[in-house]
Amino acid sequence: MIAQHKRKVDDHENAQIWDARLGHISKDRIRRLVDTKGLEIDDLDHLPTCESCLKGKMIKKPFVGQSAIAKGLLDLVHTDVYGPLSIPARGGFSYFITFTDDHSRYGYVYLMRYKSKAFGRFKEYRLEVENQTNRKIKALRSDRGSEYLSGEFIDYLKENEILSQWIPPGTPQLNGVAERRNRTLLDMVRSMMSFTELLPSFWGHVLETAVKLLNISPSKSIPQTPYEIWHGKPASYKYLRVWGSPTNVKRLVGDKLDSRSSLCRFVGYPKETT
């Protein structure tokens, strides 16, 4: 249960809690939230080294160069498939596919049992985002994976006047937005999972939470958060909780002598949470 009264917390605990709530994003991103969104996070300069961050993040050479950002929502969408992961997520999912709008950097993720489900996930994504924005996807950028080169996928894009932008083989940097997005998400998943004792099969729940957190976090590429550009309003941060943390949930029915609550774990936010 969430206490209704405020309590004073240790400065380091305050900063550490927000680091965990925000999915162990970089300190620079947290600082931008403090500076521009009014988040009250004490003593961020003295935030101790986070073991979960160290466990989750791998140092890799960054992609160099950055092309001009698309002028409008859905003018260009980046996509990439990742998998199979060695441990399937709950529900039997071994892959995931991401879609990232170039203009806003607002992203979606879908879990998949097989790579061949990519076409169906794209149709699902297109229906949702075009209805949300009242705009049409103009171009889709991807690698030349077989999941993007099926006849039905190619025909669908042509029929709906969506330009296919396939990058040449061996040049992942040309699909840098999607590659960076997947790398960042996996770093967050590892960091958030190492913060709890939940089974690795919960990675799908963590992944969906990480996407939501990235959407409300500052990006180096754009002046506002992806959420603000996509929805046209600021995001709320008051509902954020540490993924995997224990929580007591009130029982709706039960014997009068039974416990009134059950100890559970927080594993994600409802899709409509804003």
Short mmCIF file of C-alpha atoms in Angstrom, two decimals:
data_model
loop_
_atom_site.label_atom_id
_atom_site.label_comp_id
_atom_site.label_asym_id
_atom_site.label_seq_id
_atom_site.Cartn_x
_atom_site.Cartn_y
_atom_site.Cartn_z
CA MET A 1 0.00 0.00 0.00
CA ILE A 2 1.22 3.53 -0.72
CA ALA A 3 1.39 5.79 2.31
CA GLN A 4 -0.74 8.93 2.01
CA HIS A 5 1.57 11.08 4.14
CA LYS A 6 4.95 12.44 3.12
CA ARG A 7 8.07 11.43 4.96
CA LYS A 8 11.56 12.84 4.92
CA VAL A 9 14.05 10.50 3.29
CA ASP A 10 17.81 10.42 3.21
CA ASP A 11 19.20 12.41 0.27
CA HIS A 12 21.05 9.42 -1.15
CA GLU A 13 17.99 7.21 -0.79
CA ASN A 14 15.91 9.80 -2.61
CA ALA A 15 18.29 9.88 -5.58
CA GLN A 16 18.70 6.10 -5.59
CA ILE A 17 14.95 5.52 -5.52
CA TRP A 18 14.41 7.80 -8.51
CA ASP A 19 17.28 6.14 -10.36
CA ALA A 20 15.46 2.82 -9.90
CA ARG A 21 12.01 4.21 -10.71
CA LEU A 22 13.31 5.64 -13.97
CA GLY A 23 14.83 2.32 -15.04
CA HIS A 24 18.48 3.24 -14.37
CA ILE A 25 18.68 5.76 -17.20
CA SER A 26 21.79 7.94 -17.27
CA LYS A 27 22.42 10.60 -14.64
CA ASP A 28 22.41 13.23 -17.41
CA ARG A 29 18.86 12.28 -18.36
CA ILE A 30 17.75 12.39 -14.73
CA ARG A 31 19.35 15.82 -14.35
CA ARG A 32 17.41 17.12 -17.35
CA LEU A 33 14.19 15.94 -15.72
CA VAL A 34 15.14 17.82 -12.56
CA ASP A 35 16.02 20.97 -14.51
CA THR A 36 13.08 21.01 -16.91
CA LYS A 37 10.24 18.99 -15.34
CA GLY A 38 10.51 20.05 -11.72
CA LEU A 39 11.28 16.61 -10.31
CA GLU A 40 12.49 17.05 -6.74
CA ILE A 41 15.46 14.72 -6.44
CA ASP A 42 17.86 15.61 -3.65
CA ASP A 43 21.63 15.44 -3.91
CA LEU A 44 21.78 14.01 -7.42
CA ASP A 45 25.42 15.09 -7.69
CA HIS A 46 26.31 12.62 -4.95
CA LEU A 47 24.29 9.70 -6.29
CA PRO A 48 26.33 6.61 -5.33
CA THR A 49 27.48 4.21 -8.01
CA CYS A 50 24.52 1.97 -8.78
CA GLU A 51 25.44 -1.73 -8.88
CA SER A 52 22.36 -2.52 -10.96
CA CYS A 53 23.45 0.05 -13.55
CA LEU A 54 26.95 -1.44 -13.70
CA LYS A 55 25.59 -4.96 -14.05
CA GLY A 56 23.18 -4.02 -16.79
CA LYS A 57 25.14 -1.71 -19.03
CA MET A 58 27.85 -2.72 -21.46
CA ILE A 59 30.27 -0.22 -22.94
CA LYS A 60 30.22 -0.18 -26.73
CA LYS A 61 31.48 2.22 -29.33
CA PRO A 62 28.71 4.69 -30.17
CA PHE A 63 27.37 5.05 -33.65
CA VAL A 64 28.98 8.11 -35.21
CA GLY A 65 27.04 10.71 -37.13
CA GLN A 66 23.37 11.56 -37.06
CA SER A 67 21.08 12.30 -39.97
CA ALA A 68 18.55 15.11 -39.94
CA ILE A 69 15.45 14.38 -37.89
CA ALA A 70 12.18 13.91 -39.78
CA LYS A 71 9.98 17.01 -39.85
CA GLY A 72 6.73 15.40 -38.73
CA LEU A 73 5.28 12.50 -36.76
CA LEU A 74 5.40 9.20 -38.67
CA ASP A 75 7.33 10.69 -41.58
CA LEU A 76 9.91 8.00 -40.80
CA VAL A 77 9.68 4.97 -38.51
CA HIS A 78 12.70 2.89 -37.50
CA THR A 79 12.26 -0.80 -36.73
CA ASP A 80 14.42 -3.71 -35.63
CA VAL A 81 13.88 -7.27 -34.42
CA TYR A 82 15.90 -8.76 -31.57
CA GLY A 83 16.18 -12.41 -30.59
CA PRO A 84 15.93 -15.19 -29.90
CA LEU A 85 16.68 -14.71 -26.23
CA SER A 86 17.95 -17.82 -24.47
CA ILE A 87 15.19 -17.69 -21.84
CA PRO A 88 11.68 -17.15 -23.24
CA ALA A 89 9.56 -14.50 -21.58
CA ARG A 90 6.38 -15.48 -19.79
CA GLY A 91 3.92 -16.41 -22.51
CA GLY A 92 6.59 -18.12 -24.61
CA PHE A 93 8.00 -15.01 -26.28
CA SER A 94 11.61 -15.24 -27.49
CA TYR A 95 11.77 -12.18 -29.76
CA PHE A 96 10.73 -8.56 -29.66
CA ILE A 97 10.31 -5.89 -32.32
CA THR A 98 10.62 -2.15 -31.79
CA PHE A 99 9.17 0.76 -33.74
CA THR A 100 10.54 4.26 -33.11
CA ASP A 101 9.17 7.44 -34.64
CA ASP A 102 12.10 9.49 -35.93
CA HIS A 103 10.58 12.93 -35.26
CA SER A 104 9.61 12.36 -31.61
CA ARG A 105 11.69 9.29 -30.73
CA TYR A 106 8.48 7.86 -29.26
CA GLY A 107 8.76 4.09 -29.24
CA TYR A 108 6.69 0.92 -29.13
CA VAL A 109 7.72 -2.65 -28.42
CA TYR A 110 5.92 -5.91 -29.17
CA LEU A 111 6.84 -9.37 -27.93
CA MET A 112 6.87 -12.19 -30.48
CA ARG A 113 7.17 -15.96 -30.38
CA TYR A 114 8.68 -16.05 -33.88
CA LYS A 115 10.40 -13.54 -36.17
CA SER A 116 7.76 -14.25 -38.78
CA LYS A 117 5.25 -12.38 -36.61
CA ALA A 118 6.95 -9.06 -37.48
CA PHE A 119 4.50 -8.30 -40.29
CA GLY A 120 1.49 -8.78 -38.05
CA ARG A 121 3.05 -6.61 -35.34
CA PHE A 122 3.69 -3.84 -37.86
CA LYS A 123 0.05 -3.86 -38.95
CA GLU A 124 -0.97 -3.68 -35.29
CA TYR A 125 1.45 -0.79 -34.70
CA ARG A 126 0.34 1.09 -37.81
CA LEU A 127 -3.35 0.88 -36.88
CA GLU A 128 -2.71 2.21 -33.38
CA VAL A 129 -0.36 5.08 -34.19
CA GLU A 130 -2.20 6.32 -37.27
CA ASN A 131 -5.44 6.43 -35.29
CA GLN A 132 -3.67 8.23 -32.42
CA THR A 133 -2.00 10.89 -34.52
CA ASN A 134 -4.36 11.15 -37.50
CA ARG A 135 -1.27 10.91 -39.69
CA LYS A 136 0.06 8.27 -42.07
CA ILE A 137 3.37 6.41 -41.89
CA LYS A 138 5.42 7.62 -44.85
CA ALA A 139 8.59 5.50 -44.60
CA LEU A 140 9.80 2.42 -42.72
CA ARG A 141 13.53 1.91 -42.20
CA SER A 142 14.88 -1.56 -41.37
CA ASP A 143 17.70 -3.95 -42.04
CA ARG A 144 17.37 -6.65 -44.67
CA GLY A 145 16.20 -9.34 -42.30
CA SER A 146 13.98 -11.97 -43.89
CA GLU A 147 11.08 -10.85 -41.68
CA TYR A 148 11.01 -7.52 -43.54
CA LEU A 149 11.52 -8.96 -47.02
CA SER A 150 8.54 -11.30 -47.22
CA GLY A 151 6.31 -10.79 -50.22
CA GLU A 152 3.26 -9.97 -48.11
CA PHE A 153 5.18 -7.34 -46.13
CA ILE A 154 6.59 -5.68 -49.27
CA ASP A 155 3.21 -5.73 -51.02
CA TYR A 156 1.49 -4.28 -47.95
CA LEU A 157 3.91 -1.36 -47.81
CA LYS A 158 3.43 -0.64 -51.52
CA GLU A 159 -0.36 -0.85 -51.27
CA ASN A 160 -0.34 1.65 -48.40
CA GLU A 161 2.20 3.97 -50.05
CA ILE A 162 4.82 3.42 -47.34
CA LEU A 163 8.38 3.78 -48.61
CA SER A 164 10.69 0.88 -47.74
CA GLN A 165 14.14 2.02 -46.62
CA TRP A 166 16.28 -1.11 -46.36
CA ILE A 167 19.83 -0.50 -45.21
CA PRO A 168 22.74 -2.21 -47.01
CA PRO A 169 24.12 -5.41 -45.44
CA GLY A 170 26.84 -4.91 -42.83
CA THR A 171 25.93 -1.28 -42.11
CA PRO A 172 23.92 -1.33 -38.85
CA GLN A 173 24.97 2.28 -38.20
CA LEU A 174 22.59 3.33 -40.97
CA ASN A 175 19.78 1.95 -38.83
CA GLY A 176 21.31 3.63 -35.80
CA VAL A 177 18.09 4.83 -34.17
CA ALA A 178 16.64 1.32 -33.99
CA GLU A 179 19.98 -0.26 -33.04
CA ARG A 180 20.54 2.25 -30.22
CA ARG A 181 16.97 1.83 -29.02
CA ASN A 182 17.31 -1.93 -28.67
CA ARG A 183 20.72 -1.60 -27.00
CA THR A 184 19.37 0.95 -24.50
CA LEU A 185 16.32 -1.17 -23.76
CA LEU A 186 18.42 -4.27 -23.12
CA ASP A 187 20.72 -2.28 -20.82
CA MET A 188 17.67 -1.12 -18.87
CA VAL A 189 16.22 -4.63 -18.73
CA ARG A 190 19.45 -6.06 -17.31
CA SER A 191 19.76 -3.24 -14.78
CA MET A 192 16.15 -3.48 -13.64
CA MET A 193 16.24 -7.27 -13.42
CA SER A 194 19.41 -7.21 -11.31
CA PHE A 195 17.58 -4.95 -8.84
CA THR A 196 15.12 -7.76 -8.00
CA GLU A 197 15.01 -11.50 -7.36
CA LEU A 198 12.31 -12.22 -9.91
CA LEU A 199 12.89 -14.97 -12.46
CA PRO A 200 14.59 -14.05 -15.77
CA SER A 201 11.38 -15.03 -17.58
CA PHE A 202 9.93 -11.69 -16.45
CA TRP A 203 12.13 -9.88 -18.98
CA GLY A 204 9.11 -9.22 -21.19
CA HIS A 205 7.39 -7.29 -18.41
CA VAL A 206 10.58 -5.32 -17.77
CA LEU A 207 10.97 -4.55 -21.47
CA GLU A 208 7.47 -3.10 -21.75
CA THR A 209 8.11 -0.98 -18.66
CA ALA A 210 11.47 0.21 -20.03
CA VAL A 211 9.84 1.48 -23.23
CA LYS A 212 7.34 3.51 -21.20
CA LEU A 213 10.18 4.98 -19.12
CA LEU A 214 12.23 5.87 -22.21
CA ASN A 215 9.24 7.65 -23.70
CA ILE A 216 9.00 9.99 -20.70
CA SER A 217 12.77 10.50 -20.41
CA PRO A 218 14.82 13.23 -22.13
CA SER A 219 16.66 12.38 -25.34
CA LYS A 220 19.81 13.97 -26.73
CA SER A 221 18.22 14.14 -30.17
CA ILE A 222 15.17 16.27 -29.32
CA PRO A 223 14.44 19.27 -27.07
CA GLN A 224 11.44 17.69 -25.29
CA THR A 225 10.66 14.19 -24.08
CA PRO A 226 9.23 11.82 -26.71
CA TYR A 227 5.97 11.73 -24.75
CA GLU A 228 5.53 15.52 -24.95
CA ILE A 229 6.07 15.62 -28.70
CA TRP A 230 3.86 12.60 -29.34
CA HIS A 231 0.96 13.52 -27.03
CA GLY A 232 1.32 17.29 -27.01
CA LYS A 233 1.38 17.52 -23.22
CA PRO A 234 3.87 16.89 -20.39
CA ALA A 235 4.13 13.44 -18.86
CA SER A 236 3.30 12.73 -15.22
CA TYR A 237 5.96 11.16 -13.01
CA LYS A 238 4.02 10.91 -9.76
CA TYR A 239 2.84 7.35 -10.41
CA LEU A 240 6.32 5.85 -10.98
CA ARG A 241 7.39 2.97 -8.77
CA VAL A 242 10.46 0.74 -8.65
CA TRP A 243 9.98 -2.23 -10.95
CA GLY A 244 9.94 -5.52 -9.03
CA SER A 245 9.35 -3.91 -5.65
CA PRO A 246 7.03 -5.69 -3.17
CA THR A 247 3.56 -4.27 -2.65
CA ASN A 248 0.46 -5.25 -0.71
CA VAL A 249 -2.71 -5.59 -2.78
CA LYS A 250 -6.11 -5.54 -1.11
CA ARG A 251 -8.15 -8.72 -1.50
CA LEU A 252 -11.61 -8.19 -2.99
CA VAL A 253 -13.20 -11.31 -1.50
CA GLY A 254 -12.32 -13.87 1.12
CA ASP A 255 -13.13 -15.33 4.50
CA LYS A 256 -13.45 -12.84 7.34
CA LEU A 257 -10.43 -14.38 9.04
CA ASP A 258 -8.27 -14.30 5.93
CA SER A 259 -5.62 -11.67 5.44
CA ARG A 260 -7.04 -8.49 3.91
CA SER A 261 -4.13 -8.16 1.49
CA SER A 262 -1.72 -10.24 -0.56
CA LEU A 263 1.99 -9.60 -0.97
CA CYS A 264 2.74 -9.12 -4.67
CA ARG A 265 5.44 -7.68 -6.90
CA PHE A 266 5.09 -4.62 -9.10
CA VAL A 267 5.76 -5.74 -12.68
CA GLY A 268 4.44 -2.96 -14.88
CA TYR A 269 2.01 -0.17 -15.67
CA PRO A 270 -1.37 -0.40 -17.42
CA LYS A 271 -1.09 0.59 -21.06
CA GLU A 272 -3.32 3.64 -20.57
CA THR A 273 -1.17 5.07 -17.75
CA THR A 274 0.13 8.55 -18.63
#
